[in-house]
PDB file of C-alpha atoms in Angstrom:
ATOM      1  CA  MET A1310      10.636  11.099  70.205  1.00  0.00           C
ATOM      2  CA  ALA A1311      10.238   7.354  69.856  1.00  0.00           C
ATOM      3  CA  LEU A1312      11.356   6.848  73.465  1.00  0.00           C
ATOM      4  CA  ILE A1313       8.987   9.581  74.681  1.00  0.00           C
ATOM      5  CA  THR A1314       6.077   8.023  72.765  1.00  0.00           C
ATOM      6  CA  LEU A1315       6.929   4.591  74.128  1.00  0.00           C
ATOM      7  CA  GLY A1316       7.143   5.984  77.657  1.00  0.00           C
ATOM      8  CA  ILE A1317       3.773   7.722  77.414  1.00  0.00           C
ATOM      9  CA  GLY A1318       2.147   4.628  75.926  1.00  0.00           C
ATOM     10  CA  TYR A1319       3.522   2.363  78.654  1.00  0.00           C
ATOM     11  CA  SER A1320       2.472   4.842  81.358  1.00  0.00           C
ATOM     12  CA  ALA A1321      -1.118   4.808  80.106  1.00  0.00           C
ATOM     13  CA  LEU A1322      -1.128   1.010  79.803  1.00  0.00           C
ATOM     14  CA  SER A1323       0.353   0.674  83.307  1.00  0.00           C
ATOM     15  CA  HIS A1324      -2.359   2.906  84.750  1.00  0.00           C
ATOM     16  CA  LEU A1325      -5.090   0.803  83.149  1.00  0.00           C
ATOM     17  CA  ALA A1326      -3.461  -2.389  84.436  1.00  0.00           C
ATOM     18  CA  ALA A1327      -2.720  -1.138  87.951  1.00  0.00           C
ATOM     19  CA  SER A1328      -6.180   0.362  88.501  1.00  0.00           C
ATOM     20  CA  SER A1329      -8.049  -2.610  87.040  1.00  0.00           C
ATOM     21  CA  ALA A1330     -10.677  -4.065  89.363  1.00  0.00           C
ATOM     22  CA  THR A1331     -10.117  -7.546  87.926  1.00  0.00           C
ATOM     23  CA  PRO A1332      -6.547  -8.881  88.237  1.00  0.00           C
ATOM     24  CA  ASN A1333      -5.504 -11.004  85.276  1.00  0.00           C
ATOM     25  CA  LEU A1334      -2.408 -12.402  83.609  1.00  0.00           C
ATOM     26  CA  PHE A1335      -2.163  -9.575  81.059  1.00  0.00           C
ATOM     27  CA  ASN A1336      -1.976  -6.965  83.818  1.00  0.00           C
ATOM     28  CA  ALA A1337       0.724  -8.996  85.533  1.00  0.00           C
ATOM     29  CA  LEU A1338       2.684  -9.174  82.257  1.00  0.00           C
ATOM     30  CA  VAL A1339       2.476  -5.392  81.889  1.00  0.00           C
ATOM     31  CA  ALA A1340       3.977  -5.057  85.370  1.00  0.00           C
ATOM     32  CA  VAL A1341       6.771  -7.592  84.935  1.00  0.00           C
ATOM     33  CA  MET A1342       7.868  -6.913  81.333  1.00  0.00           C
ATOM     34  CA  PRO A1343      10.099  -3.847  82.061  1.00  0.00           C
ATOM     35  CA  LEU A1344      12.008  -5.774  84.732  1.00  0.00           C
ATOM     36  CA  VAL A1345      12.350  -8.791  82.454  1.00  0.00           C
ATOM     37  CA  GLY A1346      13.439  -6.597  79.549  1.00  0.00           C
ATOM     38  CA  LEU A1347      16.017  -4.749  81.655  1.00  0.00           C
ATOM     39  CA  ALA A1348      17.402  -8.047  82.962  1.00  0.00           C
ATOM     40  CA  PHE A1349      17.691  -9.361  79.397  1.00  0.00           C
ATOM     41  CA  ALA A1350      19.534  -6.232  78.235  1.00  0.00           C
ATOM     42  CA  MET A1351      21.990  -6.502  81.141  1.00  0.00           C
ATOM     43  CA  ALA A1352      22.541 -10.217  80.461  1.00  0.00           C
ATOM     44  CA  TRP A1353      23.112  -9.569  76.746  1.00  0.00           C
ATOM     45  CA  ARG A1354      25.705  -6.865  77.442  1.00  0.00           C
ATOM     46  CA  SER A1355      27.464  -8.894  80.129  1.00  0.00           C
ATOM     47  CA  PRO A1356      30.955 -10.310  79.401  1.00  0.00           C
ATOM     48  CA  GLN A1357      29.544 -13.650  80.616  1.00  0.00           C
ATOM     49  CA  ARG A1358      26.667 -13.478  78.120  1.00  0.00           C
ATOM     50  CA  VAL A1359      25.941 -17.203  77.900  1.00  0.00           C
ATOM     51  CA  ALA A1360      25.858 -17.716  81.664  1.00  0.00           C
ATOM     52  CA  MET A1361      23.794 -14.573  82.250  1.00  0.00           C
ATOM     53  CA  LEU A1362      21.280 -15.475  79.545  1.00  0.00           C
ATOM     54  CA  ALA A1363      20.947 -18.933  81.082  1.00  0.00           C
ATOM     55  CA  LEU A1364      20.295 -17.278  84.455  1.00  0.00           C
ATOM     56  CA  TRP A1365      17.748 -14.978  82.793  1.00  0.00           C
ATOM     57  CA  LEU A1366      15.915 -17.958  81.289  1.00  0.00           C
ATOM     58  CA  ALA A1367      15.902 -19.697  84.665  1.00  0.00           C
ATOM     59  CA  THR A1368      14.460 -16.555  86.273  1.00  0.00           C
ATOM     60  CA  CYS A1369      11.738 -16.399  83.609  1.00  0.00           C
ATOM     61  CA  ALA A1370      10.881 -20.017  84.360  1.00  0.00           C
ATOM     62  CA  VAL A1371      10.585 -19.193  88.078  1.00  0.00           C
ATOM     63  CA  LEU A1372       8.331 -16.228  87.301  1.00  0.00           C
ATOM     64  CA  PHE A1373       6.156 -18.439  85.105  1.00  0.00           C
ATOM     65  CA  SER A1374       5.808 -20.943  87.944  1.00  0.00           C
ATOM     66  CA  MET A1375       4.729 -18.033  90.196  1.00  0.00           C
ATOM     67  CA  SER A1376       2.165 -16.683  87.719  1.00  0.00           C
ATOM     68  CA  GLY A1377      -0.684 -17.192  90.171  1.00  0.00           C
ATOM     69  CA  TRP A1378       1.053 -15.120  92.859  1.00  0.00           C
ATOM     70  CA  LEU A1379       2.030 -12.469  90.311  1.00  0.00           C
ATOM     71  CA  VAL A1380      -1.571 -12.069  89.159  1.00  0.00           C
ATOM     72  CA  ALA A1381      -2.680 -11.579  92.754  1.00  0.00           C
ATOM     73  CA  HIS A1382       0.128  -9.143  93.707  1.00  0.00           C
ATOM     74  CA  TYR A1383       1.266  -7.476  90.486  1.00  0.00           C
ATOM     75  CA  ASN A1384       0.643  -3.998  91.935  1.00  0.00           C
ATOM     76  CA  TRP A1385       3.660  -4.598  94.173  1.00  0.00           C
ATOM     77  CA  LEU A1386       5.757  -4.870  91.020  1.00  0.00           C
ATOM     78  CA  PHE A1387       4.442  -1.515  89.829  1.00  0.00           C
ATOM     79  CA  LEU A1388       5.391  -0.044  93.211  1.00  0.00           C
ATOM     80  CA  LEU A1389       8.852  -1.613  93.020  1.00  0.00           C
ATOM     81  CA  GLN A1390       9.432  -0.101  89.594  1.00  0.00           C
ATOM     82  CA  HIS A1391       8.206   3.390  90.502  1.00  0.00           C
ATOM     83  CA  ALA A1392       9.379   3.925  94.078  1.00  0.00           C
ATOM     84  CA  GLY A1393      12.491   1.805  93.551  1.00  0.00           C
ATOM     85  CA  MET A1394      13.624   3.788  90.507  1.00  0.00           C
ATOM     86  CA  TYR A1395      13.183   7.142  92.238  1.00  0.00           C
ATOM     87  CA  ALA A1396      14.862   5.862  95.395  1.00  0.00           C
ATOM     88  CA  LEU A1397      17.888   4.739  93.372  1.00  0.00           C
ATOM     89  CA  LEU A1398      18.066   8.123  91.638  1.00  0.00           C
ATOM     90  CA  CYS A1399      17.809   9.888  94.987  1.00  0.00           C
ATOM     91  CA  GLY A1400      20.644   7.788  96.347  1.00  0.00           C
ATOM     92  CA  ALA A1401      22.796   8.252  93.241  1.00  0.00           C
ATOM     93  CA  PHE A1402      22.437  12.046  93.262  1.00  0.00           C
ATOM     94  CA  GLY A1403      22.652  12.360  97.038  1.00  0.00           C
ATOM     95  CA  ARG A1404      25.815  10.264  97.267  1.00  0.00           C
ATOM     96  CA  THR A1405      27.661  12.772  95.067  1.00  0.00           C
ATOM     97  CA  LEU A1406      26.927  15.540  97.594  1.00  0.00           C
ATOM     98  CA  GLN A1407      29.179  13.937 100.190  1.00  0.00           C
ATOM     99  CA  ARG A1408      32.457  15.569 101.120  1.00  0.00           C
ATOM    100  CA  GLY A1409      35.132  14.892  98.538  1.00  0.00           C
ATOM    101  CA  GLN A1410      32.622  13.998  95.798  1.00  0.00           C
ATOM    102  CA  THR A1411      31.712  15.974  92.669  1.00  0.00           C
ATOM    103  CA  PRO A1412      27.949  16.756  92.584  1.00  0.00           C
ATOM    104  CA  MET A1413      26.089  14.947  89.822  1.00  0.00           C
ATOM    105  CA  ILE A1414      24.953  18.099  87.998  1.00  0.00           C
ATOM    106  CA  SER A1415      28.520  19.419  88.176  1.00  0.00           C
ATOM    107  CA  ARG A1416      29.667  16.294  86.331  1.00  0.00           C
ATOM    108  CA  PHE A1417      27.068  16.885  83.622  1.00  0.00           C
ATOM    109  CA  ALA A1418      28.036  20.560  83.388  1.00  0.00           C
ATOM    110  CA  SER A1419      31.729  19.741  83.024  1.00  0.00           C
ATOM    111  CA  ILE A1420      30.911  17.644  79.946  1.00  0.00           C
ATOM    112  CA  VAL A1421      29.240  20.687  78.356  1.00  0.00           C
ATOM    113  CA  HIS A1422      31.480  23.521  79.584  1.00  0.00           C
ATOM    114  CA  GLY A1423      34.781  21.869  80.453  1.00  0.00           C
ATOM    115  CA  SER A1424      36.070  23.935  83.375  1.00  0.00           C
ATOM    116  CA  LEU A1425      33.361  25.403  85.618  1.00  0.00           C
ATOM    117  CA  SER A1426      33.187  28.980  86.852  1.00  0.00           C
ATOM    118  CA  PRO A1427      32.642  29.602  90.603  1.00  0.00           C
ATOM    119  CA  ALA A1428      29.023  30.634  89.874  1.00  0.00           C
ATOM    120  CA  LEU A1429      28.401  27.453  87.919  1.00  0.00           C
ATOM    121  CA  ILE A1430      29.983  25.315  90.642  1.00  0.00           C
ATOM    122  CA  ARG A1431      27.645  26.830  93.251  1.00  0.00           C
ATOM    123  CA  TYR A1432      24.634  26.482  90.994  1.00  0.00           C
ATOM    124  CA  THR A1433      25.271  22.867  89.992  1.00  0.00           C
ATOM    125  CA  ARG A1434      25.700  21.850  93.614  1.00  0.00           C
ATOM    126  CA  SER A1435      22.381  23.517  94.504  1.00  0.00           C
ATOM    127  CA  ALA A1436      20.737  21.882  91.477  1.00  0.00           C
ATOM    128  CA  THR A1437      22.010  18.479  92.602  1.00  0.00           C
ATOM    129  CA  TRP A1438      20.415  19.113  96.003  1.00  0.00           C
ATOM    130  CA  ALA A1439      17.154  20.089  94.284  1.00  0.00           C
ATOM    131  CA  TRP A1440      17.054  16.908  92.196  1.00  0.00           C
ATOM    132  CA  THR A1441      17.930  14.782  95.224  1.00  0.00           C
ATOM    133  CA  VAL A1442      15.036  16.289  97.185  1.00  0.00           C
ATOM    134  CA  TYR A1443      12.724  15.851  94.190  1.00  0.00           C
ATOM    135  CA  PHE A1444      13.549  12.164  93.753  1.00  0.00           C
ATOM    136  CA  GLY A1445      13.260  11.553  97.494  1.00  0.00           C
ATOM    137  CA  SER A1446       9.905  13.362  97.688  1.00  0.00           C
ATOM    138  CA  ILE A1447       8.470  11.338  94.800  1.00  0.00           C
ATOM    139  CA  THR A1448       9.636   8.136  96.485  1.00  0.00           C
ATOM    140  CA  GLY A1449       7.980   9.086  99.788  1.00  0.00           C
ATOM    141  CA  LEU A1450       4.726  10.179  98.145  1.00  0.00           C
ATOM    142  CA  SER A1451       4.581   6.986  96.122  1.00  0.00           C
ATOM    143  CA  LEU A1452       4.919   4.829  99.235  1.00  0.00           C
ATOM    144  CA  LEU A1453       2.385   6.893 101.213  1.00  0.00           C
ATOM    145  CA  LEU A1454      -0.222   6.846  98.458  1.00  0.00           C
ATOM    146  CA  PHE A1455       0.258   3.126  97.871  1.00  0.00           C
ATOM    147  CA  TRP A1456      -0.431   2.391 101.535  1.00  0.00           C
ATOM    148  CA  LEU A1457      -3.071   5.013 102.334  1.00  0.00           C
ATOM    149  CA  ALA A1458      -4.961   5.825  99.136  1.00  0.00           C
ATOM    150  CA  PRO A1459      -7.048   3.733  96.733  1.00  0.00           C
ATOM    151  CA  ILE A1460      -4.916   2.026  94.126  1.00  0.00           C
ATOM    152  CA  TYR A1461      -6.273   4.120  91.256  1.00  0.00           C
ATOM    153  CA  ILE A1462      -5.129   7.290  93.056  1.00  0.00           C
ATOM    154  CA  TRP A1463      -1.632   5.894  93.484  1.00  0.00           C
ATOM    155  CA  SER A1464      -1.614   4.692  89.874  1.00  0.00           C
ATOM    156  CA  ALA A1465      -2.652   8.112  88.567  1.00  0.00           C
ATOM    157  CA  PHE A1466       0.191   9.703  90.526  1.00  0.00           C
ATOM    158  CA  ALA A1467       2.804   7.112  89.581  1.00  0.00           C
ATOM    159  CA  ASN A1468       1.858   6.360  85.984  1.00  0.00           C
ATOM    160  CA  LEU A1469       0.047   9.441  84.661  1.00  0.00           C
ATOM    161  CA  LEU A1470       1.720  12.286  86.559  1.00  0.00           C
ATOM    162  CA  GLY A1471       5.259  10.903  86.505  1.00  0.00           C
ATOM    163  CA  ILE A1472       6.291  12.320  83.117  1.00  0.00           C
ATOM    164  CA  PRO A1473       4.483  15.705  83.525  1.00  0.00           C
ATOM    165  CA  LEU A1474       6.070  16.213  86.962  1.00  0.00           C
ATOM    166  CA  LEU A1475       9.497  15.362  85.569  1.00  0.00           C
ATOM    167  CA  VAL A1476       9.026  17.785  82.677  1.00  0.00           C
ATOM    168  CA  LEU A1477       7.866  20.464  85.124  1.00  0.00           C
ATOM    169  CA  MET A1478      10.991  19.908  87.225  1.00  0.00           C
ATOM    170  CA  PHE A1479      13.212  20.250  84.146  1.00  0.00           C
ATOM    171  CA  VAL A1480      11.420  23.436  83.070  1.00  0.00           C
ATOM    172  CA  GLY A1481      11.681  24.936  86.560  1.00  0.00           C
ATOM    173  CA  GLU A1482      15.356  24.090  86.861  1.00  0.00           C
ATOM    174  CA  TYR A1483      16.053  25.565  83.418  1.00  0.00           C
ATOM    175  CA  ALA A1484      14.167  28.750  84.307  1.00  0.00           C
ATOM    176  CA  VAL A1485      16.190  29.175  87.500  1.00  0.00           C
ATOM    177  CA  ARG A1486      19.389  28.549  85.553  1.00  0.00           C
ATOM    178  CA  TRP A1487      18.420  31.249  83.061  1.00  0.00           C
ATOM    179  CA  PHE A1488      17.927  33.870  85.777  1.00  0.00           C
ATOM    180  CA  VAL A1489      20.829  33.112  88.123  1.00  0.00           C
ATOM    181  CA  LEU A1490      23.658  32.261  85.694  1.00  0.00           C
ATOM    182  CA  PRO A1491      25.486  34.533  83.252  1.00  0.00           C
ATOM    183  CA  PRO A1492      24.942  33.753  79.532  1.00  0.00           C
ATOM    184  CA  ALA A1493      28.316  32.045  79.191  1.00  0.00           C
ATOM    185  CA  ASP A1494      27.356  29.454  81.823  1.00  0.00           C
ATOM    186  CA  ARG A1495      23.939  28.596  80.387  1.00  0.00           C
ATOM    187  CA  ALA A1496      23.363  25.504  78.297  1.00  0.00           C
ATOM    188  CA  GLY A1497      20.164  24.024  76.959  1.00  0.00           C
ATOM    189  CA  PRO A1498      19.145  20.346  76.935  1.00  0.00           C
ATOM    190  CA  LEU A1499      20.270  19.869  73.323  1.00  0.00           C
ATOM    191  CA  ASP A1500      23.724  21.229  74.174  1.00  0.00           C
ATOM    192  CA  ALA A1501      23.979  18.743  77.019  1.00  0.00           C
ATOM    193  CA  ILE A1502      22.901  15.843  74.790  1.00  0.00           C
ATOM    194  CA  ARG A1503      25.423  16.770  72.077  1.00  0.00           C
ATOM    195  CA  ALA A1504      28.237  17.134  74.597  1.00  0.00           C
ATOM    196  CA  TYR A1505      27.410  13.813  76.262  1.00  0.00           C
ATOM    197  CA  ARG A1506      27.334  12.007  72.902  1.00  0.00           C
ATOM    198  CA  GLN A1507      30.654  13.533  71.911  1.00  0.00           C
ATOM    199  CA  ALA A1508      32.236  12.550  75.221  1.00  0.00           C
ATOM    200  CA  SER A1509      30.832   9.029  74.984  1.00  0.00           C
ATOM    201  CA  SER A1510      32.086   8.563  71.429  1.00  0.00           C
ATOM    202  CA  LYS A1511      35.679   9.397  72.333  1.00  0.00           C
ATOM    203  CA  LYS A1512      37.707   6.238  72.778  1.00  0.00           C
ATOM    204  CA  PRO A1513      40.477   6.257  75.400  1.00  0.00           C
ATOM    205  CA  ALA A1514      43.955   6.324  73.974  1.00  0.00           C
ATOM    206  CA  ARG A1515      45.813   3.030  73.999  1.00  0.00           C
ATOM    207  CA  GLN A1516      48.733   2.717  76.338  1.00  0.00           C
ATOM    208  CA  PRO A1517      52.067   2.093  74.585  1.00  0.00           C
TER     209      PRO A1517
END
């Protein structure tokens, strides 16, 4: 719930910043902070923590020296975050649909169910296709609206409709799952979260 609240709050703040008629440093900070925060988290978790943190500090110094450019073009950072994230998700899901790969939703389902029935294998492959198309469609719409529509229209789509559209996609996918799969193959979101946490908490056995 804390993550959901934080996400909604940042979405609203991003919309106000992106659609502002007067570019300023605060709006630029709103745009750059998620990228800076993600880079810091990756540097902190890196085996080469000291070197990566030094690189992170150097990058922050470069961004500070470019503050004038960032204020003038911070909407490009919002676009990079939105369209870039969905493009990466589209690529990640789509790559698992290649021959010889296990579809992404099938991997999630195997964590919950273990072995998959033929019906569940067919469904999870179709669901992976559906999510791939969804992520790709959002990416394309984001780019089109950014280029062709006023910025406040793009911002409303990217920042205000992002979470509702994602929730709608989850609800639709769950409804389809409920109608096309037998009861034994159905699992709710909480079941998936519990199974993922259990799988993540298991430590691999040490080799003798």
